[in-house]
Tab-separated table of C-alpha atoms in Angstrom:
chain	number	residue	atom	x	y	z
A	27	UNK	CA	3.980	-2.370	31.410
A	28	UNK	CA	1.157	-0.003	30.190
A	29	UNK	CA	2.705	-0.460	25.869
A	30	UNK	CA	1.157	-1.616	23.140
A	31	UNK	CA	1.448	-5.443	23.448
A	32	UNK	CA	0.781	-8.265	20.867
A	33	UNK	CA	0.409	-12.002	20.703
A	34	UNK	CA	1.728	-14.218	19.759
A	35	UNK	CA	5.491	-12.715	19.038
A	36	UNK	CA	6.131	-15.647	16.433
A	37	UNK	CA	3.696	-17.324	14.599
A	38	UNK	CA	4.519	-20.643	11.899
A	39	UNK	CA	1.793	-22.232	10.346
A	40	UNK	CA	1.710	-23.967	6.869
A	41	UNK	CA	0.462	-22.419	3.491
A	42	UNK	CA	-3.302	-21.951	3.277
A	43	UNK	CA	-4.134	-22.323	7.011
A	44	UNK	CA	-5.435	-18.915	8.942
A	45	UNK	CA	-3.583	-17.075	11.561
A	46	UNK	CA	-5.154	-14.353	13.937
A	47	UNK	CA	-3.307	-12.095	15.562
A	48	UNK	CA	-4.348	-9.730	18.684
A	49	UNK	CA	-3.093	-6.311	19.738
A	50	UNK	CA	-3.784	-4.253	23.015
A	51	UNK	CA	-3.202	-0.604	22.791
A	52	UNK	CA	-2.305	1.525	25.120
A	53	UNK	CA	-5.627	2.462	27.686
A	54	UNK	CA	-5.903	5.908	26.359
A	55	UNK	CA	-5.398	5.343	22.912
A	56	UNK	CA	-8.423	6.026	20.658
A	57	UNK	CA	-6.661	5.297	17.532
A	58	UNK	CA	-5.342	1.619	16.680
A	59	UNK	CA	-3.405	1.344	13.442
A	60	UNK	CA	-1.560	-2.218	11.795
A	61	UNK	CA	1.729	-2.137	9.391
A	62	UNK	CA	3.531	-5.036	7.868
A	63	UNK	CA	7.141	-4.828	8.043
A	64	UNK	CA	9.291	-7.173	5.554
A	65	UNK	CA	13.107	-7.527	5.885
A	66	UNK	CA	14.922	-4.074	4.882
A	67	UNK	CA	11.864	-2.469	4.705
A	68	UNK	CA	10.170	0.363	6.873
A	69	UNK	CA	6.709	-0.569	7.949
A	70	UNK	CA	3.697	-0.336	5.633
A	71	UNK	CA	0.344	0.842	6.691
A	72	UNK	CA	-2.336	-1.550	6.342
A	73	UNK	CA	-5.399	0.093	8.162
A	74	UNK	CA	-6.452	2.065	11.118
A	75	UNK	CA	-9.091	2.457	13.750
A	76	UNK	CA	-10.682	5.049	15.708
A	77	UNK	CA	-12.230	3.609	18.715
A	78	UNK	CA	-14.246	0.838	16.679
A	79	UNK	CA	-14.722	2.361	13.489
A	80	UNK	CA	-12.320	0.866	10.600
A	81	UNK	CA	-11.685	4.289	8.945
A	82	UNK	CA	-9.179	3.504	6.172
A	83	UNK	CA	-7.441	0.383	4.522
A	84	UNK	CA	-4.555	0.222	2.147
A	85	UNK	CA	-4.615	-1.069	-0.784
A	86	UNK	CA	-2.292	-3.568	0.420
A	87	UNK	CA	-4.929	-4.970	2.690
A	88	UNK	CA	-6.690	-7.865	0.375
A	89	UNK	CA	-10.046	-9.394	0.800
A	90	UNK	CA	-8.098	-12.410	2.278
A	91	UNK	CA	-7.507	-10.268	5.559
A	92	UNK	CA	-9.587	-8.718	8.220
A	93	UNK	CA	-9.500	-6.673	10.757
A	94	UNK	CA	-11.751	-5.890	13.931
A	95	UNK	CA	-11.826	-3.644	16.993
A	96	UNK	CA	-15.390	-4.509	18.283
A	97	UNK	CA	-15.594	-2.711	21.422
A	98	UNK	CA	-12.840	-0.016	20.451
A	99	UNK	CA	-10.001	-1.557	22.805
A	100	UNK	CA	-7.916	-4.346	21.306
A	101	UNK	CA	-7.786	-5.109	17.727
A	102	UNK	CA	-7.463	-8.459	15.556
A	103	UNK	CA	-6.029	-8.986	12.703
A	104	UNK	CA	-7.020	-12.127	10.355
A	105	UNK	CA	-5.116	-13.476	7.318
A	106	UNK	CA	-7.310	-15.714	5.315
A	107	UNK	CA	-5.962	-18.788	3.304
A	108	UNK	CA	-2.199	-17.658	4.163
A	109	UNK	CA	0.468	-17.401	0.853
A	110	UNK	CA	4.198	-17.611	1.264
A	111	UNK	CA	4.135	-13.576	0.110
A	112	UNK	CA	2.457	-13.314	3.671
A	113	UNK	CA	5.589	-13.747	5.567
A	114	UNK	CA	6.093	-10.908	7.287
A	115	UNK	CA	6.486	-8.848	10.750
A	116	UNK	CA	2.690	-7.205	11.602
A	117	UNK	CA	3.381	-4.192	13.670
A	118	UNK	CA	0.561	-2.295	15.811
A	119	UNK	CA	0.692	1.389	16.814
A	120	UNK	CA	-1.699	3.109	19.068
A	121	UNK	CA	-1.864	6.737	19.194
A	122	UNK	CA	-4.361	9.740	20.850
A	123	UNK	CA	-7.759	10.441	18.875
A	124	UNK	CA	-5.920	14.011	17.580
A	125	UNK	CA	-4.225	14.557	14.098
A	126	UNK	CA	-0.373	14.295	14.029
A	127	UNK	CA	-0.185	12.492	17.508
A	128	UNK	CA	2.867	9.927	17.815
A	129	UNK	CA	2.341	6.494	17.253
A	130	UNK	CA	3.687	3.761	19.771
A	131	UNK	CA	4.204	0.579	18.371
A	132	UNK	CA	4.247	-2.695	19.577
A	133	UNK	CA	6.980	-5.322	19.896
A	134	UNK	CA	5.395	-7.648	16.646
A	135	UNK	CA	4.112	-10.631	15.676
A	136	UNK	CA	6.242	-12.604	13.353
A	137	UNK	CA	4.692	-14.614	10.799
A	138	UNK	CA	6.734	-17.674	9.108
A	139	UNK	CA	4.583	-19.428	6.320
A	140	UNK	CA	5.680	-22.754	5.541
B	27	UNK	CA	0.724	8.366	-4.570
B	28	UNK	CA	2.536	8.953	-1.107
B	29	UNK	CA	5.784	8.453	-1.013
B	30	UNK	CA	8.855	8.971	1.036
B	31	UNK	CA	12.221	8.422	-0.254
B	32	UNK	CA	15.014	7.662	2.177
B	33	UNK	CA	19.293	8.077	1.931
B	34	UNK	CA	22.056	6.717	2.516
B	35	UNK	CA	20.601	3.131	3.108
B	36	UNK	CA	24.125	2.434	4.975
B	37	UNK	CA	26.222	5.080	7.191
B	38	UNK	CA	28.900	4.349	9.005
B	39	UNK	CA	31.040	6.676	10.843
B	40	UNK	CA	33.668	6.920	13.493
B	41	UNK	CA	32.179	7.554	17.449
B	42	UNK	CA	32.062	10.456	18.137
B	43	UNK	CA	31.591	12.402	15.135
B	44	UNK	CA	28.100	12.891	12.998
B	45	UNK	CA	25.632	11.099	11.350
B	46	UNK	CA	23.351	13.080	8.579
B	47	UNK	CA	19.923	10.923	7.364
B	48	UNK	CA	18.521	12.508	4.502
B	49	UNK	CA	14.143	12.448	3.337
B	50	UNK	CA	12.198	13.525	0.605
B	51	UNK	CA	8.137	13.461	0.711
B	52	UNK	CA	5.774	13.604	-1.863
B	53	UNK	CA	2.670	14.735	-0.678
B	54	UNK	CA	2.420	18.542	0.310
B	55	UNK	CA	-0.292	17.688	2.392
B	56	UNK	CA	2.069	16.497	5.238
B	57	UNK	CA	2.527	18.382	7.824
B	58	UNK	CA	3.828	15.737	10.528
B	59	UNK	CA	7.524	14.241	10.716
B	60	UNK	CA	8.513	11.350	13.314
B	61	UNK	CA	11.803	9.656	13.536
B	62	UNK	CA	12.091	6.260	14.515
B	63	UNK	CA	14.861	4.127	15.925
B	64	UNK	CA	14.497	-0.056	15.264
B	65	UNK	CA	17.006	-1.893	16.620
B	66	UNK	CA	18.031	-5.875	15.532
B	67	UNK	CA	14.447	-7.707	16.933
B	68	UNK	CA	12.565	-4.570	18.376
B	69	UNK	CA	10.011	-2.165	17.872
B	70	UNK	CA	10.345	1.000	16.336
B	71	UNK	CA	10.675	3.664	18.928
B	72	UNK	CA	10.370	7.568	18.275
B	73	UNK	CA	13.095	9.061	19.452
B	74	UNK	CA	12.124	12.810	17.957
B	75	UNK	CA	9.195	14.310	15.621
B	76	UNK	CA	8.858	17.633	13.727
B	77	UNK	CA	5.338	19.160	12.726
B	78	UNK	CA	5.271	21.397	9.857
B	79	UNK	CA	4.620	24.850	11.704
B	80	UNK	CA	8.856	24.456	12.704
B	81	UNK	CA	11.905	24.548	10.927
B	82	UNK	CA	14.206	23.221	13.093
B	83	UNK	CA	13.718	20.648	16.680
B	84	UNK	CA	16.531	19.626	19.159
B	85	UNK	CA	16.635	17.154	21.494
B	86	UNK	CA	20.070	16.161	23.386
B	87	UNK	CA	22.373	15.077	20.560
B	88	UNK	CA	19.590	14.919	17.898
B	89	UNK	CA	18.288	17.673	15.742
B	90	UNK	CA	15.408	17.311	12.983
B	91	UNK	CA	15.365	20.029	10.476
B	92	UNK	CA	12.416	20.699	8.204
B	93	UNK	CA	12.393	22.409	4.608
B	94	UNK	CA	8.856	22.752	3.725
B	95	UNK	CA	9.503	24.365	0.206
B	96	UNK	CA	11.768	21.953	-0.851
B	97	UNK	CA	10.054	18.693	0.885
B	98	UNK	CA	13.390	17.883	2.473
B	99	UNK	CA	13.500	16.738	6.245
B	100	UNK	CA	16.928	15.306	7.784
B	101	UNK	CA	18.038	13.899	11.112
B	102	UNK	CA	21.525	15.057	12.546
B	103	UNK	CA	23.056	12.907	15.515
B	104	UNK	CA	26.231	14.122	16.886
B	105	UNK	CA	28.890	12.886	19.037
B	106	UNK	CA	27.638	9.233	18.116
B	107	UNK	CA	27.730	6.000	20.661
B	108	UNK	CA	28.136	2.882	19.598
B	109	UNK	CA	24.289	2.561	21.578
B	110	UNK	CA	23.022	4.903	18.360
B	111	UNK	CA	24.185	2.097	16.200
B	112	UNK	CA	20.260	0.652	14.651
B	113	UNK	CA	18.235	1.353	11.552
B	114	UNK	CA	16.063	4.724	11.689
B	115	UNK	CA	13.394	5.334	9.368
B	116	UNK	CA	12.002	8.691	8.596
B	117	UNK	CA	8.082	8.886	7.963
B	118	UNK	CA	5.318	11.522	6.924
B	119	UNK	CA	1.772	11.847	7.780
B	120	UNK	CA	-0.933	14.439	6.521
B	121	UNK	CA	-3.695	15.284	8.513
B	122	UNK	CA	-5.972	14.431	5.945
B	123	UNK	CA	-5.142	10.581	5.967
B	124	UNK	CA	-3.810	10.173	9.002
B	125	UNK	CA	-1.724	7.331	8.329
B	126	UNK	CA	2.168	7.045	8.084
B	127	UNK	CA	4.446	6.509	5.407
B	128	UNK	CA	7.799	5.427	6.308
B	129	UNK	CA	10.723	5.434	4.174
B	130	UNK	CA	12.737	2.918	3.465
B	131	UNK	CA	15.340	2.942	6.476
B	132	UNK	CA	19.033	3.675	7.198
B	133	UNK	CA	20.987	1.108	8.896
B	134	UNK	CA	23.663	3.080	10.943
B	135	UNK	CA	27.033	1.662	12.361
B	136	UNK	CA	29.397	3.347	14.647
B	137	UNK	CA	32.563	2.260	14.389
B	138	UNK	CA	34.807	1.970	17.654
């Protein structure tokens, strides 16, 4: 399966505690990009990479997360001091280096806080 | 800021006839319209997209039309399954930011 793949699907940890989650794109993918999806809700951008460079962040995106693409292939995504508000489905999407290129997304990682 | 605004939330209709999903978008800047399908547990998969230089896109049974002027985009499905039964979400993206904003999803039944 050549997809955008993430790990771990489901991940429960208890309040305060950090979680770090890892995405591989797909091989030809310059661009890297991670949403958080709540229940009812369409996915909302949280920040993007081309190749390694972190070129925008949402305002969602507080200091208590981080996210890295050292060598401009996979991506992780850290969640500091986890809140109950952090709960959440994180979604990845890769897409080609060009402007208006379709984004493939990942099956998830689920995130229960406790 | 961005925004893109999303109707009906709920649709049902009888198989075989249409389904209409109706999106509004803020930014003028956008010039870039996927369609995604997310079924119970799953990803979000594109099933059709629409950039701005196009009025109208057809694939099989689906059809994205695009009213620049009036910032109005809409997916048409006809001759429904009950396999086309899943939420869709419309989204934008401007070349500028290069990020997309979804709306806020329409969970669609088909109803034997």
């Amino acid at each position: 399966d050549t997809g955008v793949s993430q790990d771990p699907r489901h991940k429960i940890t208890k309040r305060g505690q950090n979680v770090t989650f890892r995405c591989d794109p797909i091989s030809e993918h310059n661009r890297l990009y991670w949403y958080r999806q709540t229940l009812g809700q369409g996915p909302e951008f949280l920040t993007y990479f081309q190749n390694e460079a972190q070129l925008e962040k949402s305002r969602l995106l507080s200091d208590r997360f981080s996210a890295e693409r050292p060598k401009g292939s996979f991506s992780t995504l850290e969640i500091q001091r986890t809140e109950q508000g952090d709960s959440a489905m994180y979604l990845c999407a890769s897409s080609l280096e060009y402007s208006n290129q379709p984004q493939h997304f990942g099956d998830g990682t689920r995130l229960s806080i406790l | 800021g961005e925004n893109v605004e999303q109707h009906p939330s709920t649709l049902s209709v009888q198989e075989g006839d249409s389904a209409v999903i109706k999106c509004t978008y803020s930014d003028s800047a956008s010039n870039y319209f996927p369609w995604y399908k997310q079924e119970l547990g799953k990803r979000p998969q594109l099933i059709i997209d629409i950039r701005s230089n196009v009025g109208e896109k057809k694939d099989q049974r689906i059809a994205v039309t695009l009213n620049k002027t009036a910032k109005h985009f809409s997916l048409h499905i006809t001759e429904t399954q009950p396999e086309d039964s899943a939420v869709y979400f419309c989204a934008a993206e401007s070349s500028s930011a290069s990020k997309i904003i979804f709306g806020s999803g329409t969970r669609l039944s088909i109803r034997p």
